[in-house]
Amino acid sequence: MKNIFLLLALASCSFSAKAQTTGVYQHPNGNFESWETDNEPGNHWTSFKSADGDKASLANGPAAGYVYKNTTKVTGYGGTGSAVKIKSKQSWGKNANGNLTTGRISMGSTTPESSNNYNRSVTGNDKFSLLFAGKPDRVEFDAIFKSGGSNAGRGNFILHGDVDYKDPEVTEQASYKYGQAKVYVQDTDSKWIHVGGDFTYTAGMTRPNKVYLLASFTTNETPGGSPKDEFTIDNVKFIYYNDLKTLTYGTGSDAQDLLAKAGKAVNNVVSIDASDLFYEKSKVAFKEKGQGANITEEKYDPATCILTIKVEANDISVNTKNYTIYKVQFKKPITISDDQDVSTTEDDNAKVIMTRTFKKGWNTICLPFSTTAEALGAAKVQELTDCTNDLINFKSVEGGNMEWNTPYLIYFNEEKAFTSKNPFIFAGKVAASNQSTGVTFSPITMRGNYKAKFYMKGYYGVVDQNGVQRIMSGGEGATLGPCRAYFQTSKAGANGMLISFDGQTTGITAAELNAEGAAEDAPIYNLQGVRVNHLTKGVYIKGGKKIIVK
């Protein structure tokens, strides 16, 4: 019968370079619409009418009761088109099973069980052999079977190398068998049913340069079986899987089955919601289901956090729509870069990818997650503790620990560049980013910033002047990147205020500064690092310590 699914019956086609062979992916007359006579379909289906062997003449004459006529053309599945019916028939006092094959029937004996009776591919004759390009996963067909005993009808599909392979099989040809599927059909109570069977392939066998299909239908697997068996067949189709057998995330007992989260395919695309997981290539594992299928694409897009996997079936060269694309949506990480705002909500299971270059020396920092100076590769980190007169005082943070949404000054011995290829990655709990985050010691407030290109006019940033750290007001067009910090103050003359680290200002060399307990005549410096001889009201440094003159 005519079937829209049987579109792949090409008489000959080129296969990929990997196989180096030609042939078909579907039987060219799998729907039995083509018939040479009403007793033989032809087009790579033959019956007793085309048999050879010592007793072949008995199949075609009155003495044998015209055995070839046990193959007949009948109405196909669904009441349209045509199908083939094979039936057992008594001849020479014995039952001749119904028999249909892609090869040629050999009648060497009137004894049904004789080894001289078999079907075979005649590889030197195109009429009695069928070159096959595909590596199918399954064969299916529609059938009606009426049993004259307790037997079943059988379809046997053998893929073999370049030899005149036989059915029933013989031991000496075993090394030529590439794959096989068998389908048994019990009595169907005169109703059409759809049946099928999977192909198994010889383990470790390389595909032969030439592969032939020897397909045989019989009313009984046992030669000379039950009388009055009838087996009607239509729409023989080979199935090539185009999907994944497994798709998991994680390892060992923690591995999750992502296929369990798959939706229905829409236009060959299957969507999978894995938005509770962060993509890590080493944790994703998958395998195609089809024996000859191929993964032709595996691509992760960090912008959308979508993993794309494309599976093409073995017959893709002639059936261009036989593929499946899987799109796995992973959880989007929080990205921190200089060109975008940072916006986070509280999340116990977050992933942050940060790109930023920290200059050698002091930098400001404020992050929506807790981390350490060591994790960032920094030498030290300090927090604001108070503000006295013209000094903004910082002290070392114990253990280098930095809390989220808290501004700090962080020191790097050398420039540290986190790039897109080598970013800083954090996994864990994040806090909601809060633009009002700040630490205040009147009249100074140090505040974290999560905006890209934060306009700095009217605010203060940290500037290094010959090793001296000061706060300086932002000029026209000055901006600050995200995850940094700035200062606010209403204090007049705040521009140029010095920053003190653990009670010491920078900019005065260690050789010039005396240790604690210095002599009374130790030199004295103002906050600009200039040595002074006369003290007036203000803040000074003597012996490495701060002194205040009121």
Coordinates of C-alpha atoms in Angstrom, one line a residue:
M1 CA 0.0 0.0 0.0
K2 CA 1.1 3.6 -0.6
N3 CA 2.6 5.1 2.5
I4 CA 3.9 8.7 2.9
F5 CA 6.6 7.4 5.3
L6 CA 8.2 5.3 2.7
L7 CA 9.9 8.1 0.9
L8 CA 13.5 6.8 1.2
A9 CA 13.3 4.0 -1.3
L10 CA 16.2 5.1 -3.5
A11 CA 17.5 2.5 -5.9
S12 CA 21.1 3.8 -5.4
C13 CA 22.7 6.6 -3.4
S14 CA 26.1 7.7 -2.3
F15 CA 27.0 7.1 1.4
S16 CA 29.4 9.2 3.5
A17 CA 33.1 8.8 3.2
K18 CA 33.2 6.8 6.4
A19 CA 31.2 3.9 4.9
Q20 CA 32.6 3.9 1.4
T21 CA 29.5 2.0 0.0
T22 CA 26.3 2.4 -2.0
G23 CA 22.8 1.1 -1.6
V24 CA 19.4 1.9 -0.2
Y25 CA 18.2 2.9 3.2
Q26 CA 14.7 1.6 2.6
H27 CA 13.5 -1.3 0.5
P28 CA 12.5 0.1 -2.9
N29 CA 9.2 -1.8 -2.9
G30 CA 8.5 -2.0 0.9
N31 CA 4.9 -1.0 0.4
F32 CA 4.3 -3.6 -2.4
E33 CA 2.8 -1.2 -4.9
S34 CA 5.0 -2.6 -7.7
W35 CA 4.2 -6.0 -9.1
E36 CA 5.7 -8.0 -12.0
T37 CA 2.8 -10.4 -12.0
D38 CA 0.0 -11.0 -9.5
N39 CA 2.1 -13.8 -8.0
E40 CA 5.4 -11.9 -7.6
P41 CA 6.0 -8.3 -6.5
G42 CA 9.4 -8.0 -8.2
N43 CA 11.6 -4.9 -7.6
H44 CA 13.8 -6.9 -5.1
W45 CA 11.0 -9.2 -3.9
T46 CA 11.0 -12.8 -5.3
S47 CA 9.0 -15.9 -4.7
F48 CA 8.9 -19.5 -5.9
K49 CA 8.2 -18.2 -9.3
S50 CA 11.8 -17.2 -9.6
A51 CA 13.3 -20.2 -7.7
D52 CA 16.3 -22.1 -9.0
G53 CA 17.9 -25.4 -8.0
D54 CA 17.4 -29.0 -9.0
K55 CA 13.7 -29.1 -8.1
A56 CA 12.8 -25.6 -9.3
S57 CA 10.8 -26.8 -12.2
L58 CA 8.4 -28.6 -9.8
A59 CA 7.4 -25.2 -8.5
N60 CA 6.2 -24.0 -11.8
G61 CA 4.3 -26.9 -13.3
P62 CA 1.0 -28.6 -12.7
A63 CA 2.7 -31.6 -11.0
A64 CA 3.7 -29.3 -8.2
G65 CA 0.3 -27.6 -8.1
Y66 CA 2.0 -24.3 -9.1
V67 CA 3.7 -23.7 -5.8
Y68 CA 4.8 -20.2 -6.9
K69 CA 1.1 -19.2 -6.8
N70 CA 1.2 -19.3 -3.0
T71 CA 2.3 -15.7 -3.3
T72 CA -0.6 -13.4 -4.2
K73 CA -1.4 -9.7 -4.5
V74 CA -4.1 -8.5 -2.1
T75 CA -5.6 -5.3 -0.8
G76 CA -3.2 -3.4 1.4
Y77 CA -3.3 -2.0 5.0
G78 CA -6.2 0.4 5.5
G79 CA -8.1 -1.0 2.5
T80 CA -6.1 0.9 -0.1
G81 CA -3.2 0.0 -2.4
S82 CA -1.8 -3.5 -2.4
A83 CA 0.0 -5.9 0.0
V84 CA 1.5 -9.4 -0.4
K85 CA 0.1 -12.6 1.0
I86 CA 2.1 -15.7 1.3
K87 CA 0.6 -19.0 2.3
S88 CA 1.6 -22.6 2.9
K89 CA 0.6 -25.1 0.2
Q90 CA 0.6 -28.8 -0.1
S91 CA 2.8 -30.2 -2.8
W92 CA 4.4 -33.6 -3.3
G93 CA 2.4 -34.7 -0.2
K94 CA 4.2 -32.2 2.0
N95 CA 3.7 -28.6 3.1
A96 CA 5.6 -25.9 1.2
N97 CA 5.8 -22.9 3.4
G98 CA 4.9 -19.5 2.0
N99 CA 8.2 -17.8 1.1
L100 CA 9.2 -14.3 0.0
T101 CA 12.7 -12.9 -0.2
T102 CA 15.0 -10.2 -1.4
G103 CA 17.3 -12.9 -2.6
R104 CA 16.5 -16.1 -4.5
I105 CA 14.8 -19.3 -3.4
S106 CA 16.9 -22.4 -4.0
M107 CA 14.8 -25.6 -4.4
G108 CA 17.3 -28.4 -4.2
S109 CA 15.0 -31.1 -2.7
T110 CA 11.4 -32.1 -2.3
T111 CA 12.1 -32.7 1.4
P112 CA 11.3 -29.3 3.0
E113 CA 13.9 -29.6 5.8
S114 CA 16.8 -30.5 3.4
S115 CA 19.9 -28.3 3.6
N116 CA 19.5 -27.9 -0.2
N117 CA 16.5 -25.7 0.3
Y118 CA 17.3 -22.1 1.3
N119 CA 17.0 -18.4 0.4
R120 CA 20.2 -16.6 -0.6
S121 CA 21.6 -13.3 -1.8
V122 CA 23.0 -13.7 -5.3
T123 CA 25.5 -10.9 -5.1
G124 CA 26.4 -11.1 -8.8
N125 CA 22.8 -10.5 -9.8
D126 CA 20.9 -7.3 -9.0
K127 CA 17.5 -9.0 -9.2
F128 CA 18.4 -11.4 -6.4
S129 CA 20.4 -9.1 -4.1
L130 CA 19.9 -5.7 -2.5
L131 CA 22.8 -3.5 -1.7
F132 CA 22.1 -1.7 1.5
A133 CA 23.7 1.6 2.7
G134 CA 22.1 2.0 6.1
K135 CA 22.6 0.7 9.6
P136 CA 19.0 0.6 10.8
D137 CA 18.0 0.3 14.4
R138 CA 14.7 -1.4 13.8
V139 CA 12.4 -2.8 11.2
E140 CA 8.6 -2.5 11.3
F141 CA 5.7 -3.6 9.1
D142 CA 2.0 -4.2 9.1
A143 CA 0.8 -7.8 9.1
I144 CA -2.1 -10.2 9.3
F145 CA -1.2 -13.8 10.3
K146 CA -3.6 -16.7 10.2
S147 CA -2.1 -19.8 11.8
G148 CA -3.0 -23.3 10.6
G149 CA -1.3 -24.8 13.7
S150 CA 0.5 -23.3 16.7
N151 CA 3.2 -21.5 14.8
A152 CA 4.1 -17.9 14.0
G153 CA 4.9 -16.1 10.8
R154 CA 8.5 -14.8 10.7
G155 CA 10.4 -11.9 9.1
N156 CA 14.1 -12.3 9.0
F157 CA 16.4 -9.4 8.1
I158 CA 20.1 -10.1 7.7
L159 CA 22.7 -7.5 6.8
H160 CA 25.8 -9.3 5.4
G161 CA 29.1 -8.8 3.5
D162 CA 30.1 -9.7 0.0
V163 CA 29.0 -13.3 0.0
D164 CA 26.0 -15.3 -1.3
Y165 CA 24.6 -15.5 2.3
K166 CA 22.0 -18.1 3.1
D167 CA 18.8 -18.3 5.1
P168 CA 18.7 -20.7 7.0
E169 CA 22.2 -19.6 8.0
V170 CA 25.2 -21.9 7.8
T171 CA 28.2 -21.8 10.2
E172 CA 30.8 -21.1 7.5
Q173 CA 29.2 -17.8 6.6
A174 CA 29.0 -16.5 10.2
S175 CA 31.9 -14.1 9.8
Y176 CA 30.0 -12.2 7.1
K177 CA 27.0 -11.3 9.2
Y178 CA 27.0 -7.7 10.1
G179 CA 23.6 -7.3 11.7
Q180 CA 20.2 -9.0 12.0
A181 CA 16.6 -8.5 13.2
K182 CA 13.9 -11.1 13.5
V183 CA 10.1 -10.5 13.9
Y184 CA 7.6 -13.1 14.8
V185 CA 3.9 -12.6 14.3
Q186 CA 1.3 -14.8 16.2
D187 CA -2.3 -15.3 14.9
T188 CA -3.9 -11.8 14.6
D189 CA -7.5 -13.0 14.4
S190 CA -7.6 -11.7 10.8
K191 CA -6.8 -8.1 11.9
W192 CA -4.0 -5.9 10.8
I193 CA -1.4 -5.2 13.5
H194 CA 1.8 -3.2 13.5
V195 CA 4.9 -5.2 14.5
G196 CA 8.7 -4.7 14.6
G197 CA 12.0 -5.9 15.9
D198 CA 15.4 -4.3 16.8
F199 CA 18.6 -4.9 14.9
T200 CA 21.6 -6.3 16.7
Y201 CA 25.1 -6.0 15.3
T202 CA 28.1 -8.2 15.5
A203 CA 30.3 -6.7 18.2
G204 CA 33.6 -5.3 17.1
M205 CA 32.9 -5.9 13.4
T206 CA 33.9 -3.1 11.0
R207 CA 31.2 -2.4 8.4
P208 CA 32.0 -4.3 5.2
N209 CA 32.7 -2.3 2.0
K210 CA 29.6 -3.8 0.6
V211 CA 26.6 -4.7 2.7
Y212 CA 23.6 -6.6 1.4
L213 CA 20.1 -7.1 2.9
L214 CA 18.7 -10.6 2.8
A215 CA 15.1 -10.2 3.9
S216 CA 12.9 -13.3 4.1
F217 CA 9.3 -13.7 5.1
T218 CA 7.9 -17.2 5.8
T219 CA 4.7 -18.6 7.1
N220 CA 6.6 -20.9 9.4
E221 CA 10.2 -20.9 10.6
T222 CA 10.2 -24.7 10.6
P223 CA 10.4 -26.1 7.0
G224 CA 7.3 -28.0 6.0
G225 CA 5.3 -26.6 8.9
S226 CA 1.6 -26.2 9.4
P227 CA -0.8 -26.3 6.5
K228 CA -3.2 -23.4 5.8
D229 CA -0.9 -20.7 7.2
E230 CA -1.5 -17.3 5.7
F231 CA 0.8 -14.3 6.2
T232 CA -0.1 -10.9 4.8
I233 CA 2.6 -8.1 4.9
D234 CA 2.6 -4.4 4.0
N235 CA 4.7 -1.3 4.6
V236 CA 8.0 -2.7 5.4
K237 CA 10.1 0.2 6.9
F238 CA 13.5 0.5 8.4
I239 CA 13.8 2.8 11.3
Y240 CA 16.9 5.0 12.0
Y241 CA 16.9 6.7 15.4
N242 CA 17.7 10.4 15.6
D243 CA 17.7 11.0 19.3
L244 CA 19.8 10.6 22.5
K245 CA 19.8 7.4 24.5
T246 CA 21.2 9.2 27.6
L247 CA 21.9 12.8 28.7
T248 CA 23.1 13.3 32.2
Y249 CA 24.6 16.0 34.4
G250 CA 26.9 15.2 37.2
T251 CA 28.9 12.1 38.1
G252 CA 28.3 8.8 39.9
S253 CA 25.3 8.7 42.2
D254 CA 24.8 12.5 41.8
A255 CA 24.2 12.3 38.1
Q256 CA 20.8 13.7 37.0
D257 CA 18.8 12.5 34.0
L258 CA 18.2 15.6 31.9
L259 CA 16.1 13.6 29.4
A260 CA 13.5 13.3 32.2
K261 CA 13.1 17.1 32.0
A262 CA 12.6 17.1 28.2
G263 CA 9.5 18.5 26.6
K264 CA 7.9 17.3 23.3
A265 CA 9.8 17.9 20.1
V266 CA 8.6 20.9 18.1
N267 CA 10.0 21.1 14.6
N268 CA 12.8 18.7 15.5
V269 CA 13.8 20.7 18.6
V270 CA 13.5 19.3 22.1
S271 CA 13.8 21.8 24.9
I272 CA 15.1 20.8 28.3
D273 CA 14.8 23.0 31.4
A274 CA 18.0 22.6 33.5
S275 CA 17.8 26.2 34.9
D276 CA 18.6 24.9 38.4
L277 CA 22.0 23.8 37.2
F278 CA 25.1 25.7 36.1
Y279 CA 26.8 24.4 33.0
E280 CA 30.1 22.6 33.4
K281 CA 31.3 20.8 30.4
S282 CA 33.0 18.0 32.4
K283 CA 29.6 17.2 34.1
V284 CA 27.6 16.8 30.9
A285 CA 27.5 13.3 29.3
F286 CA 25.4 12.0 26.5
K287 CA 25.2 9.1 24.0
E288 CA 23.2 8.8 20.8
K289 CA 20.5 6.1 20.6
G290 CA 20.9 5.1 17.0
Q291 CA 23.4 2.4 16.1
G292 CA 24.6 4.5 13.2
A293 CA 23.5 8.0 14.4
N294 CA 26.0 10.8 14.8
I295 CA 26.4 13.8 17.1
T296 CA 27.1 16.5 14.6
E297 CA 26.9 19.5 16.9
E298 CA 27.8 20.2 20.6
K299 CA 27.9 23.9 21.3
Y300 CA 27.4 26.0 24.5
D301 CA 26.5 29.7 24.2
P302 CA 27.6 31.5 27.4
A303 CA 25.5 34.5 26.5
T304 CA 22.2 32.5 26.7
C305 CA 23.5 29.5 28.8
I306 CA 22.0 27.1 26.3
L307 CA 23.7 23.9 25.3
T308 CA 22.8 22.7 21.8
I309 CA 23.3 19.0 20.8
K310 CA 22.3 17.9 17.3
V311 CA 21.8 14.2 16.6
E312 CA 21.5 13.1 13.0
A313 CA 20.1 9.6 12.1
N314 CA 22.1 7.2 9.9
D315 CA 19.9 8.0 6.9
I316 CA 20.3 11.7 7.0
S317 CA 21.8 11.9 3.5
V318 CA 18.5 10.9 2.0
N319 CA 16.2 11.9 4.8
T320 CA 17.3 15.4 5.6
K321 CA 14.7 15.9 8.3
N322 CA 15.7 12.9 10.3
Y323 CA 17.5 14.7 13.1
T324 CA 16.8 16.1 16.6
I325 CA 18.2 19.2 18.2
Y326 CA 18.4 19.3 22.0
K327 CA 18.5 22.8 23.6
V328 CA 19.3 22.5 27.3
Q329 CA 18.7 25.7 29.2
F330 CA 21.1 26.0 32.1
K331 CA 21.0 28.5 34.9
K332 CA 22.4 31.9 34.0
P333 CA 25.4 32.9 36.1
I334 CA 25.8 36.4 37.4
T335 CA 28.3 38.2 35.3
I336 CA 30.4 41.1 36.5
S337 CA 32.2 43.2 34.0
D338 CA 33.0 46.9 33.5
D339 CA 30.4 47.4 30.9
Q340 CA 27.2 46.3 32.7
D341 CA 25.3 46.9 35.9
V342 CA 25.4 44.2 38.5
S343 CA 22.0 43.1 39.7
T344 CA 21.6 40.2 42.1
T345 CA 18.9 38.8 44.3
E346 CA 19.5 36.6 47.3
D347 CA 20.3 33.1 46.1
D348 CA 21.8 30.2 48.1
N349 CA 23.0 28.6 44.8
A350 CA 24.5 31.2 42.6
K351 CA 27.5 31.3 40.2
V352 CA 29.4 34.5 39.6
I353 CA 31.8 35.1 36.7
M354 CA 33.8 38.2 37.1
T355 CA 36.2 39.9 34.6
R356 CA 38.2 42.8 35.9
T357 CA 41.8 44.0 36.0
F358 CA 43.1 45.0 39.4
K359 CA 46.1 47.4 39.2
K360 CA 49.2 46.9 41.2
G361 CA 48.7 48.6 44.6
W362 CA 45.5 49.6 46.2
N363 CA 42.1 49.1 44.6
T364 CA 38.5 49.6 45.9
I365 CA 36.2 46.6 45.9
C366 CA 32.6 45.8 46.9
L367 CA 31.0 42.4 45.9
P368 CA 27.6 40.9 46.3
F369 CA 29.1 37.7 47.8
S370 CA 31.6 36.9 50.6
T371 CA 35.1 35.9 49.6
T372 CA 38.7 36.4 50.7
A373 CA 41.7 38.3 49.6
E374 CA 43.6 35.1 49.1
A375 CA 40.9 33.8 46.7
L376 CA 41.3 36.8 44.5
G377 CA 45.1 36.6 44.7
A378 CA 45.5 39.8 46.7
A379 CA 48.1 40.5 49.3
K380 CA 45.8 42.2 51.8
V381 CA 42.5 43.9 52.4
Q382 CA 41.5 46.7 54.7
E383 CA 38.3 48.1 56.0
L384 CA 37.3 51.6 57.0
T385 CA 37.4 52.1 60.9
D386 CA 37.1 55.9 61.5
C387 CA 37.9 59.3 60.3
T388 CA 39.9 61.8 62.4
N389 CA 40.6 65.3 61.3
D390 CA 42.3 64.9 57.9
L391 CA 43.0 61.2 58.1
I392 CA 40.7 58.4 56.8
N393 CA 41.7 55.3 58.8
F394 CA 41.7 51.7 57.6
K395 CA 42.8 48.6 59.3
S396 CA 43.6 45.0 58.2
V397 CA 40.7 42.6 58.0
E398 CA 41.3 39.5 60.0
G399 CA 42.0 36.5 57.7
G400 CA 41.4 38.7 54.6
N401 CA 37.7 37.9 54.8
M402 CA 35.4 40.2 52.9
E403 CA 31.7 40.3 53.5
W404 CA 29.1 40.9 50.8
N405 CA 27.9 44.4 50.0
T406 CA 30.7 45.9 52.1
P407 CA 33.3 48.2 50.6
Y408 CA 37.1 47.6 51.1
L409 CA 40.5 48.6 49.9
I410 CA 42.4 45.7 48.5
Y411 CA 46.1 45.5 47.7
F412 CA 47.8 43.5 44.9
N413 CA 51.5 43.1 44.7
E414 CA 51.3 42.9 40.9
E415 CA 48.6 43.6 38.3
K416 CA 45.9 40.9 38.4
A417 CA 43.8 40.5 35.2
F418 CA 40.7 38.3 35.3
T419 CA 39.7 37.9 31.6
S420 CA 36.9 36.2 29.7
K421 CA 39.1 33.2 29.1
N422 CA 40.3 33.1 32.7
P423 CA 37.7 34.8 34.9
F424 CA 37.2 34.8 38.6
I425 CA 34.5 32.3 39.4
F426 CA 32.5 32.2 42.6
A427 CA 29.9 29.6 43.5
G428 CA 27.7 29.9 46.6
K429 CA 25.4 32.3 48.3
V430 CA 24.9 35.9 47.0
A431 CA 23.1 38.8 48.6
A432 CA 20.8 41.2 46.9
S433 CA 23.0 44.0 45.4
N434 CA 22.2 47.2 47.3
Q435 CA 23.2 50.5 45.9
S436 CA 23.0 52.2 49.4
T437 CA 25.6 49.8 50.9
G438 CA 28.0 52.0 52.8
V439 CA 30.2 52.3 55.9
T440 CA 30.0 55.7 57.7
F441 CA 32.4 57.4 60.1
S442 CA 31.4 61.0 60.1
P443 CA 32.0 63.0 58.0
I444 CA 33.1 60.2 55.6
T445 CA 31.0 57.5 54.0
M446 CA 32.5 54.7 51.9
R447 CA 29.9 53.2 49.6
G448 CA 29.9 50.3 47.2
N449 CA 28.9 50.8 43.6
Y450 CA 27.1 48.2 41.3
K451 CA 26.5 50.5 38.4
A452 CA 28.5 50.5 35.2
K453 CA 30.0 53.9 34.4
F454 CA 28.9 55.5 37.7
Y455 CA 29.2 59.3 37.3
M456 CA 31.7 60.5 39.9
K457 CA 31.2 64.3 39.8
G458 CA 30.6 65.3 43.5
Y459 CA 32.1 62.0 44.8
Y460 CA 35.6 61.0 45.8
G461 CA 37.8 58.2 44.6
V462 CA 41.1 56.8 45.8
V463 CA 44.2 58.2 44.0
D464 CA 47.8 57.2 44.4
Q465 CA 50.2 60.2 44.4
N466 CA 53.8 59.0 44.5
G467 CA 52.8 56.2 46.8
V468 CA 50.5 58.3 49.0
Q469 CA 46.8 57.3 49.0
R470 CA 44.4 60.1 49.0
I471 CA 40.8 60.7 48.1
M472 CA 40.2 63.1 45.2
S473 CA 37.0 64.4 43.8
G474 CA 35.8 63.2 40.4
G475 CA 36.1 65.6 37.6
E476 CA 33.9 66.2 34.6
G477 CA 33.3 62.9 32.8
A478 CA 34.9 60.8 35.5
T479 CA 33.2 57.4 36.0
L480 CA 33.6 54.4 38.3
G481 CA 33.1 50.8 37.3
P482 CA 30.9 48.3 39.1
C483 CA 31.9 46.4 42.2
R484 CA 34.2 49.2 43.3
A485 CA 33.7 51.8 46.0
Y486 CA 33.7 55.6 46.4
F487 CA 33.6 58.2 49.2
Q488 CA 31.0 60.8 50.1
T489 CA 31.5 63.7 52.5
S490 CA 30.1 67.1 53.3
K491 CA 33.4 68.1 54.8
A492 CA 34.9 71.3 53.3
G493 CA 38.3 70.8 51.9
A494 CA 38.0 67.0 51.8
N495 CA 39.9 66.9 48.5
G496 CA 43.3 65.3 49.1
M497 CA 42.6 63.8 52.5
L498 CA 45.1 61.0 53.3
I499 CA 44.3 57.4 53.9
S500 CA 46.0 55.8 56.9
F501 CA 46.6 52.0 56.9
D502 CA 46.9 50.4 60.3
G503 CA 47.9 53.7 61.8
Q504 CA 50.4 54.6 59.1
T505 CA 50.1 56.8 56.0
T506 CA 51.8 55.9 52.8
G507 CA 54.2 58.0 50.9
I508 CA 56.8 58.2 53.7
T509 CA 59.5 55.5 53.2
A510 CA 60.2 52.9 55.8
A511 CA 63.8 54.3 56.2
E512 CA 62.4 57.7 57.1
L513 CA 59.8 56.4 59.6
N514 CA 61.0 55.4 63.0
A515 CA 59.7 52.4 64.8
E516 CA 57.6 52.7 68.0
G517 CA 59.6 54.0 70.8
A518 CA 61.6 56.4 68.6
A519 CA 63.8 59.0 70.2
E520 CA 62.4 62.4 71.2
D521 CA 64.4 64.0 68.4
A522 CA 62.9 61.8 65.7
P523 CA 62.0 63.7 62.6
I524 CA 58.4 64.9 62.2
Y525 CA 56.4 64.9 58.9
N526 CA 53.1 66.4 57.9
L527 CA 50.5 64.4 56.1
Q528 CA 51.9 65.4 52.8
G529 CA 55.1 63.6 53.7
V530 CA 57.1 66.8 54.1
R531 CA 59.5 67.1 57.1
V532 CA 58.6 70.0 59.4
N533 CA 60.5 71.8 62.2
H534 CA 57.7 73.9 63.6
L535 CA 54.4 72.4 64.7
T536 CA 51.1 74.2 64.3
K537 CA 47.5 72.9 64.8
G538 CA 47.1 69.7 62.7
V539 CA 48.0 66.1 62.3
Y540 CA 51.7 64.9 62.0
I541 CA 53.7 61.7 61.8
K542 CA 56.5 61.0 64.2
G543 CA 58.3 57.7 64.7
G544 CA 55.8 56.1 62.4
K545 CA 52.9 57.2 64.6
K546 CA 50.2 59.8 64.3
I547 CA 50.3 62.8 66.5
I548 CA 47.6 65.6 66.7
V549 CA 48.3 69.2 67.7
K550 CA 45.2 71.0 68.9

